[in-house]
Coordinates of C-alpha atoms in Angstrom, one line a residue:
X267 CA -25.6 6.5 -8.6
X268 CA -26.7 2.9 -7.8
X269 CA -30.1 1.7 -6.9
X270 CA -31.9 -1.6 -6.5
X271 CA -35.2 -0.8 -8.3
X272 CA -38.5 -2.7 -7.4
X273 CA -41.3 -2.2 -9.6
X274 CA -44.5 -2.8 -7.7
X275 CA -46.6 -2.6 -10.8
X276 CA -44.7 -6.1 -11.5
X277 CA -45.4 -7.4 -8.1
X278 CA -49.1 -6.6 -8.6
X279 CA -49.2 -8.5 -11.7
X280 CA -47.3 -11.5 -10.1
X281 CA -49.8 -11.4 -7.2
X282 CA -52.8 -11.6 -9.7
X283 CA -51.3 -14.6 -11.1
X284 CA -50.9 -16.1 -7.8
X285 CA -54.4 -15.6 -6.9
X286 CA -55.4 -17.3 -10.1
X287 CA -53.4 -20.2 -9.4
X288 CA -54.6 -20.4 -5.8
X289 CA -58.2 -20.7 -6.7
X290 CA -59.7 -19.2 -4.0
X291 CA -57.8 -20.8 -1.1
X292 CA -56.1 -18.6 1.5
X293 CA -52.7 -16.9 0.2
X294 CA -49.9 -16.3 2.8
X295 CA -47.2 -13.8 1.6
X296 CA -44.0 -15.2 3.1
X297 CA -42.0 -11.9 4.0
X298 CA -38.9 -13.9 5.1
X299 CA -35.4 -12.6 4.1
X300 CA -36.9 -9.0 4.0
X301 CA -39.6 -10.0 1.8
X302 CA -37.0 -11.8 -0.7
X303 CA -35.0 -8.5 -0.5
X304 CA -37.7 -6.5 -1.8
X305 CA -38.3 -4.6 1.6
X306 CA -40.2 -6.1 4.4
X307 CA -42.5 -3.3 5.4
X308 CA -43.1 -1.5 1.7
X309 CA -43.8 -4.8 0.3
X310 CA -46.2 -5.8 3.2
X311 CA -48.0 -2.5 2.9
X312 CA -48.5 -2.8 -0.8
X313 CA -49.7 -6.3 -0.7
X314 CA -52.2 -5.2 2.3
X315 CA -53.2 -2.5 -0.1
X316 CA -54.0 -5.1 -2.8
X317 CA -56.2 -7.0 -0.6
X318 CA -53.9 -9.5 1.2
X319 CA -54.5 -10.3 4.9
X320 CA -52.3 -13.3 5.5
X321 CA -48.6 -13.0 6.1
X322 CA -45.7 -15.2 7.3
X323 CA -42.2 -14.3 8.7
X324 CA -39.4 -16.2 10.1
X325 CA -38.1 -13.8 12.6
X326 CA -39.9 -12.4 15.5
X327 CA -38.4 -9.1 14.9
X328 CA -40.3 -8.8 11.4
X329 CA -43.6 -9.7 13.1
X330 CA -42.9 -6.8 15.6
X331 CA -42.2 -4.2 12.8
X332 CA -45.5 -5.2 11.1
X333 CA -47.5 -5.0 14.3
X334 CA -45.8 -1.7 15.1
X335 CA -46.5 -0.2 11.6
X336 CA -50.4 -0.6 11.7
X337 CA -50.7 -4.6 10.9
X338 CA -53.0 -4.8 13.9
X339 CA -55.7 -7.4 12.6
X340 CA -53.7 -9.3 9.9
X341 CA -53.0 -12.7 10.5
X342 CA -49.0 -13.3 10.9
X343 CA -47.5 -16.7 11.3
X344 CA -44.2 -17.6 12.2
X345 CA -42.7 -20.4 9.8
X346 CA -39.7 -21.3 12.1
X347 CA -40.1 -23.6 15.1
X348 CA -38.7 -22.3 18.1
X349 CA -38.2 -23.3 21.6
X350 CA -36.2 -20.1 22.7
X351 CA -37.9 -18.6 25.5
X352 CA -37.1 -14.9 24.5
X353 CA -38.3 -15.4 21.0
X354 CA -41.6 -17.1 22.2
X355 CA -42.3 -14.1 24.6
X356 CA -41.7 -11.6 21.4
X357 CA -44.0 -13.8 19.6
X358 CA -46.9 -14.2 21.9
X359 CA -46.6 -10.3 22.8
X360 CA -47.5 -9.5 19.1
X361 CA -50.3 -12.1 18.8
X362 CA -48.4 -14.2 16.2
X363 CA -49.3 -17.8 15.2
X364 CA -46.3 -19.9 16.6
X365 CA -45.0 -23.1 14.8
X366 CA -44.1 -26.0 17.0
X367 CA -41.9 -28.4 15.1
X368 CA -40.9 -30.4 18.2
X369 CA -42.3 -31.4 21.4
X370 CA -40.0 -29.4 23.2
X371 CA -41.0 -26.2 21.1
X372 CA -44.5 -27.1 21.9
X373 CA -43.7 -27.3 25.8
X374 CA -41.9 -24.1 25.9
X375 CA -44.8 -22.4 24.1
X376 CA -47.5 -23.8 26.4
X377 CA -45.4 -23.0 29.6
X378 CA -44.8 -19.4 28.6
X379 CA -48.5 -18.9 27.5
X380 CA -49.7 -20.1 30.8
X381 CA -47.2 -17.9 32.7
X382 CA -48.4 -15.0 30.7
X383 CA -52.2 -16.0 31.1
X384 CA -52.8 -15.9 27.4
X385 CA -53.9 -18.7 24.9
X386 CA -51.4 -19.1 22.3
X387 CA -52.3 -20.1 18.8
X388 CA -49.9 -22.7 17.0
X389 CA -49.6 -24.6 14.0
X390 CA -47.9 -27.9 13.9
X391 CA -45.1 -28.6 11.4
X392 CA -44.7 -32.0 9.9
X393 CA -41.2 -33.1 8.5
X394 CA -41.8 -35.0 5.2
X395 CA -38.3 -34.9 4.0
X396 CA -36.8 -31.4 4.4
X397 CA -35.2 -32.6 7.7
X398 CA -35.2 -29.3 9.2
X399 CA -37.9 -28.7 11.6
X400 CA -41.1 -30.8 12.3
X401 CA -42.4 -33.8 13.8
X402 CA -41.7 -37.0 11.9
X403 CA -44.7 -38.9 10.8
X404 CA -44.0 -41.4 13.3
X405 CA -44.3 -39.3 16.1
X406 CA -47.9 -38.3 16.0
X407 CA -48.3 -39.5 19.6
X408 CA -46.4 -36.3 20.6
X409 CA -48.7 -34.3 18.4
X410 CA -51.5 -35.9 20.0
X411 CA -50.3 -34.9 23.3
X412 CA -50.2 -31.0 22.1
X413 CA -54.0 -31.4 21.2
X414 CA -55.0 -33.2 24.5
X415 CA -52.8 -32.0 27.2
X416 CA -51.3 -28.5 26.6
X417 CA -54.3 -26.4 27.8
X418 CA -52.5 -23.1 26.7
X419 CA -52.3 -24.0 23.1
X420 CA -54.8 -23.9 20.3
X421 CA -54.0 -25.7 17.2
X422 CA -55.1 -23.7 14.4
X423 CA -53.0 -25.2 11.5
X424 CA -50.9 -28.1 10.5
X425 CA -48.3 -27.7 7.7
X426 CA -45.1 -29.1 6.0
X427 CA -42.6 -27.7 3.6
X428 CA -41.4 -29.4 0.4
X429 CA -37.8 -30.0 0.0
X430 CA -37.3 -29.8 -3.8
X431 CA -40.6 -28.5 -5.4
X432 CA -38.5 -26.6 -7.9
X433 CA -36.8 -29.4 -9.5
X434 CA -38.5 -32.7 -8.7
X435 CA -42.5 -33.2 -9.0
X436 CA -41.9 -36.8 -8.2
X437 CA -40.5 -36.1 -4.7
X438 CA -42.8 -33.2 -4.2
X439 CA -45.9 -35.3 -4.7
X440 CA -44.4 -38.1 -2.6
X441 CA -44.0 -35.8 0.3
X442 CA -47.6 -34.4 -0.3
X443 CA -48.8 -38.0 -0.1
X444 CA -46.9 -38.4 3.2
X445 CA -48.4 -35.1 4.7
X446 CA -52.0 -36.2 3.7
X447 CA -51.4 -39.6 5.3
X448 CA -50.5 -37.7 8.4
X449 CA -53.7 -35.6 8.3
X450 CA -56.0 -38.4 7.7
X451 CA -54.4 -40.3 10.8
X452 CA -54.8 -36.9 12.9
X453 CA -58.4 -36.9 12.1
X454 CA -58.8 -40.7 12.8
X455 CA -57.4 -40.0 16.3
X456 CA -60.3 -37.3 16.6
X457 CA -58.0 -34.3 16.4
X458 CA -58.6 -31.2 14.3
X459 CA -55.8 -30.2 12.1
X460 CA -56.9 -26.8 11.6
X461 CA -55.8 -25.0 8.2
X462 CA -53.7 -27.4 6.2
X463 CA -51.0 -26.1 4.0
X464 CA -48.0 -27.4 1.9
X465 CA -47.7 -25.7 -1.3
X466 CA -45.1 -23.2 -2.1
X467 CA -44.3 -21.2 -4.8
X468 CA -42.7 -23.4 -7.1
X469 CA -45.2 -26.3 -6.5
X470 CA -48.3 -23.8 -7.0
X471 CA -47.0 -22.7 -10.6
X472 CA -45.0 -25.9 -11.8
X473 CA -47.5 -28.7 -11.0
X474 CA -51.3 -29.1 -11.0
X475 CA -51.1 -30.1 -7.3
X476 CA -53.8 -30.3 -4.3
X477 CA -53.9 -26.8 -2.6
X478 CA -55.5 -27.6 0.5
X479 CA -56.4 -24.7 2.6
X480 CA -53.8 -22.3 2.0
X481 CA -50.6 -21.7 -0.1
X482 CA -47.6 -19.7 1.0
X483 CA -45.6 -17.7 -1.8
X484 CA -42.4 -16.0 -1.6
X485 CA -40.3 -16.3 -4.9
X486 CA -43.4 -16.0 -6.8
X487 CA -43.9 -12.6 -5.8
X488 CA -40.6 -11.7 -7.1
X489 CA -41.1 -13.8 -10.4
X490 CA -37.9 -15.7 -9.7
X491 CA -39.1 -19.3 -9.0
X492 CA -35.7 -21.4 -9.4
X493 CA -35.5 -23.1 -12.8
X494 CA -37.1 -22.2 -16.2
X495 CA -39.3 -19.1 -16.6
X496 CA -42.8 -19.6 -15.4
X497 CA -45.7 -18.1 -17.6
X498 CA -47.7 -15.4 -15.9
X499 CA -44.7 -14.3 -13.7
X500 CA -42.4 -11.5 -14.3
X501 CA -39.0 -11.0 -12.8
X502 CA -38.9 -8.2 -10.1
X503 CA -35.5 -6.3 -9.3
X504 CA -32.9 -4.6 -11.4
X505 CA -30.0 -2.3 -10.4
X506 CA -29.5 1.1 -12.1
X507 CA -25.9 2.1 -12.1
X508 CA -24.2 5.0 -13.8
X509 CA -21.1 4.5 -16.1
X510 CA -18.1 5.7 -14.2
X511 CA -15.3 5.3 -16.7
X512 CA -15.9 4.8 -20.4
X513 CA -12.7 4.6 -22.7
X514 CA -10.9 2.7 -25.5
X515 CA -8.5 -0.1 -24.7
X516 CA -6.0 -1.6 -27.0
X517 CA -5.7 -5.1 -28.3
X518 CA -4.2 -7.5 -25.8
X519 CA -5.5 -5.5 -22.6
X520 CA -6.0 -7.7 -19.7
X521 CA -9.0 -7.4 -17.5
X522 CA -9.3 -8.8 -14.0
X523 CA -7.2 -11.0 -12.0
X524 CA -9.1 -14.4 -11.5
X525 CA -10.3 -15.7 -15.0
X526 CA -8.9 -12.8 -16.6
X527 CA -9.9 -11.6 -20.1
X528 CA -7.7 -10.3 -22.8
X529 CA -9.2 -8.2 -25.5
X530 CA -9.0 -9.4 -29.2
X531 CA -9.1 -6.1 -30.7
X532 CA -9.5 -2.6 -29.7
X533 CA -12.3 -2.3 -27.4
X534 CA -14.4 0.5 -26.0
X535 CA -15.0 -0.5 -22.2
X536 CA -17.3 1.0 -19.6
X537 CA -16.7 0.6 -15.9
X538 CA -19.5 0.2 -13.2
X539 CA -19.1 0.3 -9.6
X540 CA -21.2 -2.7 -9.2
X541 CA -20.2 -6.2 -8.4
X542 CA -21.1 -9.6 -6.8
X543 CA -21.0 -7.8 -3.4
X544 CA -24.0 -5.9 -4.3
X545 CA -25.6 -9.3 -5.7
X546 CA -25.1 -9.0 -9.6
X547 CA -23.9 -12.3 -11.2
X548 CA -24.8 -14.1 -8.2
X549 CA -27.4 -17.2 -8.2
X550 CA -28.4 -18.2 -4.7
X551 CA -29.6 -21.6 -5.9
X552 CA -26.4 -22.8 -7.6
X553 CA -25.2 -24.7 -4.4
X554 CA -28.3 -27.0 -5.0
X555 CA -27.7 -27.7 -8.4
X556 CA -25.5 -30.6 -10.2
X557 CA -22.0 -30.0 -11.1
X558 CA -22.8 -29.6 -14.6
X559 CA -25.1 -26.8 -13.8
X560 CA -22.5 -25.3 -11.8
X561 CA -19.9 -25.4 -14.6
X562 CA -22.4 -24.1 -17.1
X563 CA -23.3 -21.1 -14.9
X564 CA -19.7 -20.0 -14.4
X565 CA -19.2 -20.2 -18.1
X566 CA -22.4 -18.4 -18.9
X567 CA -22.0 -14.9 -20.5
X568 CA -23.4 -12.0 -18.5
X569 CA -24.9 -8.9 -19.8
X570 CA -26.4 -5.7 -19.0
X571 CA -28.3 -3.0 -20.8
X572 CA -27.1 0.5 -21.7
X573 CA -29.3 2.8 -23.7
X574 CA -31.4 -0.1 -24.7
X575 CA -28.6 -2.1 -26.0
X576 CA -27.1 -5.3 -24.6
X577 CA -23.6 -5.1 -23.4
X578 CA -21.5 -8.0 -22.7
X579 CA -19.7 -8.2 -19.3
X580 CA -16.1 -8.8 -19.9
X581 CA -14.0 -11.1 -17.7
X582 CA -15.7 -12.1 -14.2
X583 CA -18.0 -10.0 -12.4
X584 CA -15.6 -8.3 -9.7
X585 CA -16.3 -7.8 -6.0
X586 CA -17.2 -4.2 -6.4
X587 CA -16.8 -3.4 -10.2
X588 CA -18.0 -5.0 -13.6
X589 CA -16.6 -4.0 -16.9
X590 CA -18.5 -4.2 -20.1
X591 CA -17.9 -4.0 -23.8
X592 CA -19.6 -1.1 -25.2
X593 CA -17.6 -0.9 -28.5
X594 CA -20.8 -0.6 -30.7
X595 CA -22.8 1.3 -28.1
X596 CA -23.1 5.1 -28.3
X597 CA -22.6 5.9 -24.5
X598 CA -20.5 8.2 -22.2
X599 CA -19.8 8.7 -18.3
X600 CA -23.1 9.1 -16.5
X601 CA -25.4 7.1 -18.8
X602 CA -27.5 4.4 -16.8
X603 CA -26.8 0.7 -16.9
X604 CA -29.5 -1.8 -16.0
X605 CA -28.6 -5.2 -14.4
X606 CA -30.6 -7.8 -13.8
X607 CA -30.6 -9.3 -10.2
X608 CA -32.4 -11.2 -7.7
X609 CA -33.5 -8.9 -4.9
X610 CA -32.4 -11.4 -2.3
X611 CA -29.0 -11.3 -3.3
X612 CA -28.6 -7.3 -3.3
X613 CA -27.1 -5.6 -0.2
X614 CA -25.2 -2.0 0.1
X615 CA -27.8 -0.4 -2.2
X616 CA -30.6 2.0 -1.5
X617 CA -34.0 0.8 -2.8
X618 CA -36.2 2.7 -5.0
X619 CA -39.8 1.9 -5.9
X620 CA -41.7 2.5 -8.8

């Protein structure tokens, strides 16, 4: 028995904390990556029941799922800029706000909208340092051309994405200043930026920062903003797995292959058929950290909980198995272990909502 458990009561509490921090501005729930691993449609439906009406996606297929499952009037915006005609046709057919992060993307959206006889709503993305999608601040002449000459486009918003809001306040505020200067220049040019937004989950909770017209949240919903824990947010997501083998092993017993572990005394060991393939012991942000952080992560001891007691993982978390020390825990085959996981890393397991 192995399940990913999503406690929607915790998601509700995190949403309340988000609304408190947002201070009345629009909140867009970013449902990218299968709602951060929690499940696109169930989470979207739950958030709508909680009063949310603004959603963001990064894949046209996600927008289609929402529209086909009763999200007829909610505002859905596509965060990723695309000039792919097939994707644009999908987005326009679902009445999604498109993102233009380049002149080519804007031309493509305008041309298809004109041929389809529709008026496309778009938001313009400004690149303030992430370097992935977006007009450079020096390309405002191209942004102006969208406003003035692309008659099948209606600009309803302008936004940027911070590159390191979870770890650098200085850089985040610098990028915010850059974005503000772009908005000022657009207004000076007689252009209406529409809904302006930049603030993401980490910026919203880690800094006292200008919120503008809207905020976009993803990891805040899961309570798993990278870095230190944030007051008011609680982590969402854990695996429940039954113990499949429990037994005593002698001193000197070797566990695992890579970074093997040798018992120093007779040890009672439980085996779980859950490993890093399923998302346990995985840190999605480790590649963005320093060498010191990577080394510290690899040396960090991992634990699970069995019958309310903490049990240490022995050796490395395997691909499909994990072994834990239960010498001092009263347990047997079939008892349930609880493993903390970030839902976005989890695969191969059914999801249970409570």
